[in-house]
PDB file of C-alpha atoms in Angstrom:
ATOM      1  CA  MET A 151      45.699 -34.695  60.918  1.00  0.00           C
ATOM      2  CA  LYS A 152      48.714 -35.061  58.646  1.00  0.00           C
ATOM      3  CA  LEU A 153      48.634 -38.330  56.719  1.00  0.00           C
ATOM      4  CA  LEU A 154      51.769 -39.807  55.150  1.00  0.00           C
ATOM      5  CA  VAL A 155      51.432 -42.601  52.586  1.00  0.00           C
ATOM      6  CA  ILE A 156      54.666 -44.507  51.896  1.00  0.00           C
ATOM      7  CA  THR A 157      54.528 -46.678  48.801  1.00  0.00           C
ATOM      8  CA  GLY A 158      56.632 -47.836  45.871  1.00  0.00           C
ATOM      9  CA  LEU A 159      58.454 -50.905  44.618  1.00  0.00           C
ATOM     10  CA  SER A 160      59.133 -53.967  46.739  1.00  0.00           C
ATOM     11  CA  GLY A 161      62.690 -53.837  48.050  1.00  0.00           C
ATOM     12  CA  ALA A 162      63.024 -50.063  47.578  1.00  0.00           C
ATOM     13  CA  GLY A 163      63.107 -49.276  51.307  1.00  0.00           C
ATOM     14  CA  LYS A 164      59.555 -48.845  52.593  1.00  0.00           C
ATOM     15  CA  SER A 165      60.354 -50.528  55.912  1.00  0.00           C
ATOM     16  CA  GLN A 166      63.185 -48.067  56.551  1.00  0.00           C
ATOM     17  CA  ALA A 167      60.914 -45.201  55.540  1.00  0.00           C
ATOM     18  CA  LEU A 168      58.295 -46.310  58.026  1.00  0.00           C
ATOM     19  CA  LYS A 169      60.931 -46.463  60.785  1.00  0.00           C
ATOM     20  CA  ALA A 170      62.018 -42.913  59.946  1.00  0.00           C
ATOM     21  CA  ALA A 171      58.419 -41.728  60.237  1.00  0.00           C
ATOM     22  CA  GLU A 172      58.015 -43.549  63.535  1.00  0.00           C
ATOM     23  CA  ASP A 173      61.166 -41.859  64.879  1.00  0.00           C
ATOM     24  CA  LEU A 174      59.513 -38.511  64.198  1.00  0.00           C
ATOM     25  CA  GLY A 175      56.323 -39.292  66.078  1.00  0.00           C
ATOM     26  CA  TYR A 176      54.073 -40.720  63.361  1.00  0.00           C
ATOM     27  CA  TYR A 177      51.623 -43.450  64.271  1.00  0.00           C
ATOM     28  CA  CYS A 178      52.611 -46.086  61.694  1.00  0.00           C
ATOM     29  CA  VAL A 179      50.637 -48.900  60.084  1.00  0.00           C
ATOM     30  CA  ASP A 180      52.147 -51.302  57.548  1.00  0.00           C
ATOM     31  CA  ASN A 181      50.190 -52.767  54.631  1.00  0.00           C
ATOM     32  CA  LEU A 182      46.666 -51.681  55.534  1.00  0.00           C
ATOM     33  CA  PRO A 183      44.227 -52.721  52.758  1.00  0.00           C
ATOM     34  CA  PRO A 184      43.081 -49.537  50.967  1.00  0.00           C
ATOM     35  CA  ALA A 185      39.439 -50.539  51.361  1.00  0.00           C
ATOM     36  CA  LEU A 186      39.867 -50.025  55.121  1.00  0.00           C
ATOM     37  CA  PHE A 187      41.289 -46.496  54.755  1.00  0.00           C
ATOM     38  CA  PRO A 188      38.068 -44.555  55.503  1.00  0.00           C
ATOM     39  CA  LYS A 189      37.286 -46.561  58.657  1.00  0.00           C
ATOM     40  CA  PHE A 190      40.884 -46.330  59.841  1.00  0.00           C
ATOM     41  CA  ILE A 191      40.938 -42.554  59.330  1.00  0.00           C
ATOM     42  CA  ASP A 192      37.700 -42.211  61.300  1.00  0.00           C
ATOM     43  CA  ILE A 193      39.293 -44.109  64.206  1.00  0.00           C
ATOM     44  CA  VAL A 194      42.573 -42.159  64.348  1.00  0.00           C
ATOM     45  CA  ASP A 195      40.732 -38.881  63.800  1.00  0.00           C
ATOM     46  CA  GLU A 196      38.462 -39.611  66.745  1.00  0.00           C
ATOM     47  CA  ALA A 197      41.563 -40.467  68.785  1.00  0.00           C
ATOM     48  CA  LYS A 198      43.019 -37.094  67.741  1.00  0.00           C
ATOM     49  CA  MET A 199      46.282 -38.522  66.349  1.00  0.00           C
ATOM     50  CA  PRO A 200      47.979 -35.622  64.529  1.00  0.00           C
ATOM     51  CA  LEU A 201      50.563 -37.651  62.582  1.00  0.00           C
ATOM     52  CA  VAL A 202      49.697 -40.904  60.820  1.00  0.00           C
ATOM     53  CA  ALA A 203      51.786 -42.906  58.330  1.00  0.00           C
ATOM     54  CA  LEU A 204      50.629 -45.810  56.155  1.00  0.00           C
ATOM     55  CA  ALA A 205      53.043 -48.051  54.250  1.00  0.00           C
ATOM     56  CA  LEU A 206      51.473 -49.748  51.230  1.00  0.00           C
ATOM     57  CA  ASP A 207      52.783 -52.004  48.526  1.00  0.00           C
ATOM     58  CA  ILE A 208      51.795 -54.728  46.107  1.00  0.00           C
ATOM     59  CA  ARG A 209      51.352 -57.223  48.964  1.00  0.00           C
ATOM     60  CA  SER A 210      47.798 -55.858  49.294  1.00  0.00           C
ATOM     61  CA  GLY A 211      46.977 -58.046  46.276  1.00  0.00           C
ATOM     62  CA  LEU A 212      43.529 -57.505  44.809  1.00  0.00           C
ATOM     63  CA  PHE A 213      42.858 -54.779  47.358  1.00  0.00           C
ATOM     64  CA  PHE A 214      45.587 -52.726  45.736  1.00  0.00           C
ATOM     65  CA  ASN A 215      43.325 -51.964  42.772  1.00  0.00           C
ATOM     66  CA  GLU A 216      41.287 -49.828  45.151  1.00  0.00           C
ATOM     67  CA  LEU A 217      44.231 -47.664  46.213  1.00  0.00           C
ATOM     68  CA  ASP A 218      43.725 -44.782  43.796  1.00  0.00           C
ATOM     69  CA  VAL A 219      40.080 -44.459  44.809  1.00  0.00           C
ATOM     70  CA  ALA A 220      40.993 -44.642  48.491  1.00  0.00           C
ATOM     71  CA  ILE A 221      43.627 -41.898  48.194  1.00  0.00           C
ATOM     72  CA  ASP A 222      41.244 -39.686  46.241  1.00  0.00           C
ATOM     73  CA  THR A 223      38.793 -40.108  49.118  1.00  0.00           C
ATOM     74  CA  LEU A 224      41.474 -39.256  51.669  1.00  0.00           C
ATOM     75  CA  ASP A 225      42.449 -36.140  49.728  1.00  0.00           C
ATOM     76  CA  ARG A 226      38.908 -34.928  50.306  1.00  0.00           C
ATOM     77  CA  GLU A 227      38.620 -36.018  53.949  1.00  0.00           C
ATOM     78  CA  VAL A 228      42.123 -35.272  55.300  1.00  0.00           C
ATOM     79  CA  GLU A 229      43.547 -31.776  55.249  1.00  0.00           C
ATOM     80  CA  GLU A 230      47.085 -32.820  54.382  1.00  0.00           C
ATOM     81  CA  VAL A 231      48.027 -36.053  52.545  1.00  0.00           C
ATOM     82  CA  THR A 232      51.625 -36.610  51.421  1.00  0.00           C
ATOM     83  CA  VAL A 233      52.568 -39.572  49.226  1.00  0.00           C
ATOM     84  CA  ILE A 234      56.210 -40.694  49.081  1.00  0.00           C
ATOM     85  CA  TYR A 235      57.065 -43.214  46.364  1.00  0.00           C
ATOM     86  CA  LEU A 236      60.279 -45.249  46.622  1.00  0.00           C
ATOM     87  CA  GLU A 237      61.934 -46.944  43.662  1.00  0.00           C
ATOM     88  CA  ALA A 238      65.310 -48.322  42.577  1.00  0.00           C
ATOM     89  CA  ASP A 239      67.009 -49.677  39.472  1.00  0.00           C
ATOM     90  CA  PRO A 240      65.955 -53.255  38.601  1.00  0.00           C
ATOM     91  CA  HIS A 241      69.456 -54.695  39.027  1.00  0.00           C
ATOM     92  CA  VAL A 242      69.676 -53.137  42.505  1.00  0.00           C
ATOM     93  CA  LEU A 243      66.292 -54.569  43.504  1.00  0.00           C
ATOM     94  CA  ILE A 244      67.286 -58.008  42.222  1.00  0.00           C
ATOM     95  CA  GLN A 245      70.452 -57.911  44.323  1.00  0.00           C
ATOM     96  CA  ARG A 246      68.492 -56.892  47.423  1.00  0.00           C
ATOM     97  CA  PHE A 247      66.030 -59.748  46.980  1.00  0.00           C
ATOM     98  CA  LYS A 248      68.919 -62.199  46.557  1.00  0.00           C
ATOM     99  CA  GLU A 249      70.685 -60.927  49.670  1.00  0.00           C
ATOM    100  CA  LEU A 250      67.522 -61.342  51.746  1.00  0.00           C
ATOM    101  CA  ARG A 251      66.655 -64.655  50.024  1.00  0.00           C
ATOM    102  CA  ARG A 252      63.090 -63.518  49.503  1.00  0.00           C
ATOM    103  CA  PRO A 253      60.819 -64.222  46.519  1.00  0.00           C
ATOM    104  CA  HIS A 254      59.138 -61.361  44.718  1.00  0.00           C
ATOM    105  CA  PRO A 255      55.442 -61.130  45.739  1.00  0.00           C
ATOM    106  CA  LEU A 256      54.264 -61.173  42.096  1.00  0.00           C
ATOM    107  CA  SER A 257      56.402 -63.875  40.479  1.00  0.00           C
ATOM    108  CA  SER A 258      58.850 -66.700  41.064  1.00  0.00           C
ATOM    109  CA  SER A 259      61.133 -64.764  38.715  1.00  0.00           C
ATOM    110  CA  ILE A 260      62.420 -61.656  40.517  1.00  0.00           C
ATOM    111  CA  ALA A 261      63.058 -59.792  37.251  1.00  0.00           C
ATOM    112  CA  ARG A 262      59.558 -60.499  35.883  1.00  0.00           C
ATOM    113  CA  GLY A 263      58.005 -59.571  39.220  1.00  0.00           C
ATOM    114  CA  ILE A 264      59.804 -56.224  39.279  1.00  0.00           C
ATOM    115  CA  GLU A 265      58.727 -55.444  35.712  1.00  0.00           C
ATOM    116  CA  GLU A 266      55.084 -56.287  36.455  1.00  0.00           C
ATOM    117  CA  GLU A 267      55.092 -54.336  39.711  1.00  0.00           C
ATOM    118  CA  ARG A 268      56.543 -51.255  38.024  1.00  0.00           C
ATOM    119  CA  LYS A 269      53.676 -51.335  35.489  1.00  0.00           C
ATOM    120  CA  ARG A 270      51.001 -51.721  38.153  1.00  0.00           C
ATOM    121  CA  MET A 271      52.479 -48.938  40.277  1.00  0.00           C
ATOM    122  CA  LYS A 272      52.601 -46.277  37.547  1.00  0.00           C
ATOM    123  CA  PRO A 273      49.420 -44.515  38.740  1.00  0.00           C
ATOM    124  CA  MET A 274      50.780 -44.294  42.278  1.00  0.00           C
ATOM    125  CA  ARG A 275      54.102 -42.948  41.057  1.00  0.00           C
ATOM    126  CA  ALA A 276      52.274 -40.256  39.115  1.00  0.00           C
ATOM    127  CA  ARG A 277      50.244 -39.358  42.244  1.00  0.00           C
ATOM    128  CA  ALA A 278      53.297 -39.070  44.541  1.00  0.00           C
ATOM    129  CA  ASN A 279      54.433 -35.787  46.036  1.00  0.00           C
ATOM    130  CA  TYR A 280      57.977 -37.133  46.262  1.00  0.00           C
ATOM    131  CA  VAL A 281      59.702 -39.828  44.204  1.00  0.00           C
ATOM    132  CA  ILE A 282      62.927 -41.098  45.779  1.00  0.00           C
ATOM    133  CA  ASP A 283      65.381 -43.354  43.963  1.00  0.00           C
ATOM    134  CA  THR A 284      67.139 -45.454  46.611  1.00  0.00           C
ATOM    135  CA  SER A 285      69.484 -47.279  44.214  1.00  0.00           C
ATOM    136  CA  ARG A 286      72.619 -45.728  45.689  1.00  0.00           C
ATOM    137  CA  MET A 287      71.349 -44.912  49.157  1.00  0.00           C
ATOM    138  CA  THR A 288      72.320 -46.663  52.356  1.00  0.00           C
ATOM    139  CA  ASN A 289      69.548 -47.174  54.900  1.00  0.00           C
ATOM    140  CA  HIS A 290      71.018 -44.306  56.897  1.00  0.00           C
ATOM    141  CA  ASN A 291      70.995 -41.892  53.966  1.00  0.00           C
ATOM    142  CA  LEU A 292      67.434 -42.856  53.057  1.00  0.00           C
ATOM    143  CA  LYS A 293      66.400 -41.958  56.600  1.00  0.00           C
ATOM    144  CA  VAL A 294      68.234 -38.644  56.270  1.00  0.00           C
ATOM    145  CA  ARG A 295      66.308 -37.813  53.101  1.00  0.00           C
ATOM    146  CA  LEU A 296      62.957 -38.814  54.580  1.00  0.00           C
ATOM    147  CA  LYS A 297      63.491 -36.989  57.847  1.00  0.00           C
ATOM    148  CA  THR A 298      64.363 -33.842  55.928  1.00  0.00           C
ATOM    149  CA  ILE A 299      60.983 -34.023  54.220  1.00  0.00           C
ATOM    150  CA  LEU A 300      59.018 -34.928  57.331  1.00  0.00           C
ATOM    151  CA  ARG A 301      60.684 -32.531  59.781  1.00  0.00           C
ATOM    152  CA  LYS A 302      60.363 -29.450  57.608  1.00  0.00           C
ATOM    153  CA  GLU A 303      58.627 -26.552  59.237  1.00  0.00           C
ATOM    154  CA  ARG A 304      55.701 -25.183  57.301  1.00  0.00           C
ATOM    155  CA  GLY A 305      56.952 -22.286  55.206  1.00  0.00           C
ATOM    156  CA  LYS A 306      60.625 -22.864  56.058  1.00  0.00           C
ATOM    157  CA  LEU A 307      63.169 -24.816  54.092  1.00  0.00           C
ATOM    158  CA  GLY A 308      64.217 -28.227  55.412  1.00  0.00           C
ATOM    159  CA  ILE A 309      67.835 -29.079  54.566  1.00  0.00           C
ATOM    160  CA  SER A 310      69.812 -32.299  54.322  1.00  0.00           C
ATOM    161  CA  ILE A 311      73.570 -32.239  53.842  1.00  0.00           C
ATOM    162  CA  LEU A 312      75.259 -35.381  52.539  1.00  0.00           C
ATOM    163  CA  SER A 313      78.975 -35.950  52.109  1.00  0.00           C
ATOM    164  CA  PHE A 314      80.191 -38.230  49.324  1.00  0.00           C
ATOM    165  CA  GLY A 315      83.267 -39.221  47.333  1.00  0.00           C
ATOM    166  CA  PHE A 316      83.491 -38.357  43.635  1.00  0.00           C
ATOM    167  CA  LYS A 317      85.393 -41.582  42.954  1.00  0.00           C
ATOM    168  CA  ASN A 318      82.241 -43.481  43.963  1.00  0.00           C
ATOM    169  CA  GLY A 319      79.978 -41.450  41.681  1.00  0.00           C
ATOM    170  CA  ILE A 320      78.071 -38.210  41.949  1.00  0.00           C
ATOM    171  CA  LEU A 321      75.392 -37.801  44.628  1.00  0.00           C
ATOM    172  CA  GLU A 322      72.386 -38.223  42.349  1.00  0.00           C
ATOM    173  CA  GLU A 323      69.722 -37.076  44.805  1.00  0.00           C
ATOM    174  CA  ALA A 324      71.458 -33.751  45.479  1.00  0.00           C
ATOM    175  CA  ASP A 325      69.869 -30.463  44.439  1.00  0.00           C
ATOM    176  CA  LEU A 326      73.187 -28.660  44.876  1.00  0.00           C
ATOM    177  CA  VAL A 327      76.671 -30.202  44.698  1.00  0.00           C
ATOM    178  CA  PHE A 328      79.806 -28.551  46.043  1.00  0.00           C
ATOM    179  CA  ASP A 329      83.350 -29.775  45.405  1.00  0.00           C
ATOM    180  CA  VAL A 330      85.672 -29.273  48.399  1.00  0.00           C
ATOM    181  CA  ARG A 331      88.755 -30.888  46.900  1.00  0.00           C
ATOM    182  CA  PHE A 332      90.425 -27.451  47.045  1.00  0.00           C
ATOM    183  CA  LEU A 333      90.874 -27.948  50.815  1.00  0.00           C
ATOM    184  CA  PRO A 334      93.990 -29.582  52.374  1.00  0.00           C
ATOM    185  CA  ASN A 335      93.782 -33.368  52.080  1.00  0.00           C
ATOM    186  CA  PRO A 336      94.397 -35.319  55.333  1.00  0.00           C
ATOM    187  CA  TYR A 337      94.957 -38.472  53.262  1.00  0.00           C
ATOM    188  CA  TYR A 338      98.563 -37.420  52.737  1.00  0.00           C
ATOM    189  CA  VAL A 339      99.222 -36.893  56.439  1.00  0.00           C
ATOM    190  CA  PRO A 340     100.278 -40.286  57.884  1.00  0.00           C
ATOM    191  CA  GLU A 341      98.717 -39.747  61.317  1.00  0.00           C
ATOM    192  CA  LEU A 342      95.413 -38.625  59.749  1.00  0.00           C
ATOM    193  CA  LYS A 343      95.163 -40.971  56.774  1.00  0.00           C
ATOM    194  CA  HIS A 344      92.920 -43.447  58.598  1.00  0.00           C
ATOM    195  CA  LYS A 345      91.022 -40.905  60.722  1.00  0.00           C
ATOM    196  CA  ASN A 346      87.796 -39.762  59.097  1.00  0.00           C
ATOM    197  CA  GLY A 347      86.305 -36.288  58.992  1.00  0.00           C
ATOM    198  CA  LEU A 348      84.495 -36.797  62.295  1.00  0.00           C
ATOM    199  CA  ASN A 349      87.845 -36.859  64.086  1.00  0.00           C
ATOM    200  CA  SER A 350      88.792 -33.564  65.756  1.00  0.00           C
ATOM    201  CA  ALA A 351      92.380 -33.631  64.483  1.00  0.00           C
ATOM    202  CA  THR A 352      91.160 -34.213  60.935  1.00  0.00           C
ATOM    203  CA  LYS A 353      88.679 -31.344  61.246  1.00  0.00           C
ATOM    204  CA  ASP A 354      91.416 -29.023  62.502  1.00  0.00           C
ATOM    205  CA  TYR A 355      93.597 -29.926  59.525  1.00  0.00           C
ATOM    206  CA  VAL A 356      90.805 -29.442  56.969  1.00  0.00           C
ATOM    207  CA  PHE A 357      89.940 -26.038  58.424  1.00  0.00           C
ATOM    208  CA  GLY A 358      93.546 -25.090  59.053  1.00  0.00           C
ATOM    209  CA  LYS A 359      93.434 -22.502  56.290  1.00  0.00           C
ATOM    210  CA  LYS A 360      90.978 -19.653  55.816  1.00  0.00           C
ATOM    211  CA  GLU A 361      89.384 -21.240  52.716  1.00  0.00           C
ATOM    212  CA  GLY A 362      87.504 -23.731  54.881  1.00  0.00           C
ATOM    213  CA  LYS A 363      85.721 -21.092  56.920  1.00  0.00           C
ATOM    214  CA  LEU A 364      85.154 -18.966  53.804  1.00  0.00           C
ATOM    215  CA  PHE A 365      83.361 -21.884  52.178  1.00  0.00           C
ATOM    216  CA  ILE A 366      81.093 -22.444  55.200  1.00  0.00           C
ATOM    217  CA  ASP A 367      80.257 -18.738  55.276  1.00  0.00           C
ATOM    218  CA  TYR A 368      79.503 -18.827  51.545  1.00  0.00           C
ATOM    219  CA  LEU A 369      77.181 -21.817  51.881  1.00  0.00           C
ATOM    220  CA  VAL A 370      75.297 -20.333  54.827  1.00  0.00           C
ATOM    221  CA  ASN A 371      74.912 -17.007  53.036  1.00  0.00           C
ATOM    222  CA  TYR A 372      73.637 -18.784  49.923  1.00  0.00           C
ATOM    223  CA  VAL A 373      70.918 -20.571  51.882  1.00  0.00           C
ATOM    224  CA  LYS A 374      69.967 -17.406  53.775  1.00  0.00           C
ATOM    225  CA  ALA A 375      69.798 -15.402  50.536  1.00  0.00           C
ATOM    226  CA  PHE A 376      67.865 -17.877  48.388  1.00  0.00           C
ATOM    227  CA  GLY A 377      66.221 -20.375  50.757  1.00  0.00           C
ATOM    228  CA  ASP A 378      62.930 -18.496  50.908  1.00  0.00           C
ATOM    229  CA  ARG A 379      62.823 -18.344  47.106  1.00  0.00           C
ATOM    230  CA  TYR A 380      62.922 -22.156  46.955  1.00  0.00           C
ATOM    231  CA  VAL A 381      59.954 -22.303  49.322  1.00  0.00           C
ATOM    232  CA  GLU A 382      58.038 -19.753  47.259  1.00  0.00           C
ATOM    233  CA  GLU A 383      58.546 -21.939  44.192  1.00  0.00           C
ATOM    234  CA  GLY A 384      57.080 -24.936  46.016  1.00  0.00           C
ATOM    235  CA  LYS A 385      60.318 -26.653  47.050  1.00  0.00           C
ATOM    236  CA  ASP A 386      60.214 -27.322  50.782  1.00  0.00           C
ATOM    237  CA  SER A 387      63.378 -29.400  51.140  1.00  0.00           C
ATOM    238  CA  LEU A 388      66.895 -28.996  49.780  1.00  0.00           C
ATOM    239  CA  THR A 389      69.563 -31.681  49.534  1.00  0.00           C
ATOM    240  CA  ILE A 390      73.126 -30.368  49.471  1.00  0.00           C
ATOM    241  CA  GLY A 391      75.958 -32.670  48.411  1.00  0.00           C
ATOM    242  CA  ILE A 392      79.495 -32.014  49.662  1.00  0.00           C
ATOM    243  CA  GLY A 393      82.057 -34.003  47.685  1.00  0.00           C
ATOM    244  CA  CYS A 394      85.746 -34.776  48.011  1.00  0.00           C
ATOM    245  CA  THR A 395      87.791 -37.573  46.461  1.00  0.00           C
ATOM    246  CA  GLY A 396      86.801 -40.516  48.639  1.00  0.00           C
ATOM    247  CA  GLY A 397      84.098 -39.156  50.924  1.00  0.00           C
ATOM    248  CA  PHE A 398      86.140 -39.960  54.016  1.00  0.00           C
ATOM    249  CA  HIS A 399      87.991 -36.834  55.149  1.00  0.00           C
ATOM    250  CA  ARG A 400      87.230 -33.379  53.752  1.00  0.00           C
ATOM    251  CA  SER A 401      83.617 -33.761  52.666  1.00  0.00           C
ATOM    252  CA  VAL A 402      82.677 -35.336  56.009  1.00  0.00           C
ATOM    253  CA  ALA A 403      84.301 -32.549  58.033  1.00  0.00           C
ATOM    254  CA  VAL A 404      82.767 -29.834  55.861  1.00  0.00           C
ATOM    255  CA  ALA A 405      79.282 -31.402  55.896  1.00  0.00           C
ATOM    256  CA  GLU A 406      79.325 -31.518  59.696  1.00  0.00           C
ATOM    257  CA  ALA A 407      80.546 -27.921  59.951  1.00  0.00           C
ATOM    258  CA  ALA A 408      77.990 -26.666  57.428  1.00  0.00           C
ATOM    259  CA  ALA A 409      75.144 -28.434  59.246  1.00  0.00           C
ATOM    260  CA  HIS A 410      76.199 -26.901  62.557  1.00  0.00           C
ATOM    261  CA  ALA A 411      76.440 -23.421  61.028  1.00  0.00           C
ATOM    262  CA  LEU A 412      72.973 -23.688  59.453  1.00  0.00           C
ATOM    263  CA  GLU A 413      71.461 -24.991  62.686  1.00  0.00           C
ATOM    264  CA  GLU A 414      72.774 -21.862  64.381  1.00  0.00           C
ATOM    265  CA  GLU A 415      70.706 -19.926  61.841  1.00  0.00           C
ATOM    266  CA  GLU A 416      67.673 -21.953  63.047  1.00  0.00           C
ATOM    267  CA  TYR A 417      67.297 -24.141  59.955  1.00  0.00           C
ATOM    268  CA  GLU A 418      66.090 -27.737  60.255  1.00  0.00           C
ATOM    269  CA  VAL A 419      69.177 -29.693  59.156  1.00  0.00           C
ATOM    270  CA  ILE A 420      69.965 -33.394  58.917  1.00  0.00           C
ATOM    271  CA  VAL A 421      73.492 -34.500  58.033  1.00  0.00           C
ATOM    272  CA  GLY A 422      74.611 -37.846  56.574  1.00  0.00           C
ATOM    273  CA  HIS A 423      77.656 -39.431  54.939  1.00  0.00           C
ATOM    274  CA  ARG A 424      77.084 -41.640  51.917  1.00  0.00           C
ATOM    275  CA  ASP A 425      80.541 -43.182  51.641  1.00  0.00           C
ATOM    276  CA  LEU A 426      81.537 -43.272  55.287  1.00  0.00           C
ATOM    277  CA  ARG A 427      81.151 -46.786  56.593  1.00  0.00           C
ATOM    278  CA  GLU A 428      78.652 -47.027  59.422  1.00  0.00           C
TER     279      GLU A 428
END
């Protein structure tokens, strides 16, 4: 059995994370009290469920104090336990609570609740295999990141490629960032200005010169040359950021082309676009 524990701060995206796990075949349970972990594991183990995901947060109340002990027990009883911890900047969390018109589970003051929750969750954050800051992630891009982690083949690098626009800020979760503003810009072509990088005419324009293909070849060769070294050093997923000015034309086209090229080399690849409106 592979057990995934999704935890972190309220409002950081645990519901979306659980949906991503469910999409990939995990049997998902939300907010199971930690005291019930051992019994639950016995049940799913007897049912021979290979993939199980548990989402946990501060809503467990007093039961939450037992979480560290429960996870220590699971580490001994389950062959593979992965803990993913989600967090975000306080001002982002406050805005999310306001948009959903929900109170914080620990306090009538959202800010005080976030501060208290962050303190209580420190041990879990320290225990996590992955810590993901969702402050600047859309729901789609969070799913991309999670699926990259969950779909990785044992011993082979899982890759996510995300396009973005430099004018909207750097892609903070990226391990590698490439700037493709050297490519022809469709923004200045009237008939392409409002057609994003998923459009075939826009793609043709972006790759109209040899530099586009040279870049894709370079990126693929980089991953082929050094991908196994990342795995050997304990890094099983790689996030590659492809940036242009606005994240609408060039970076989108290049991210799609790079993902396709890497898939042809039999890598597990997920592609997403941070600044392209869904």
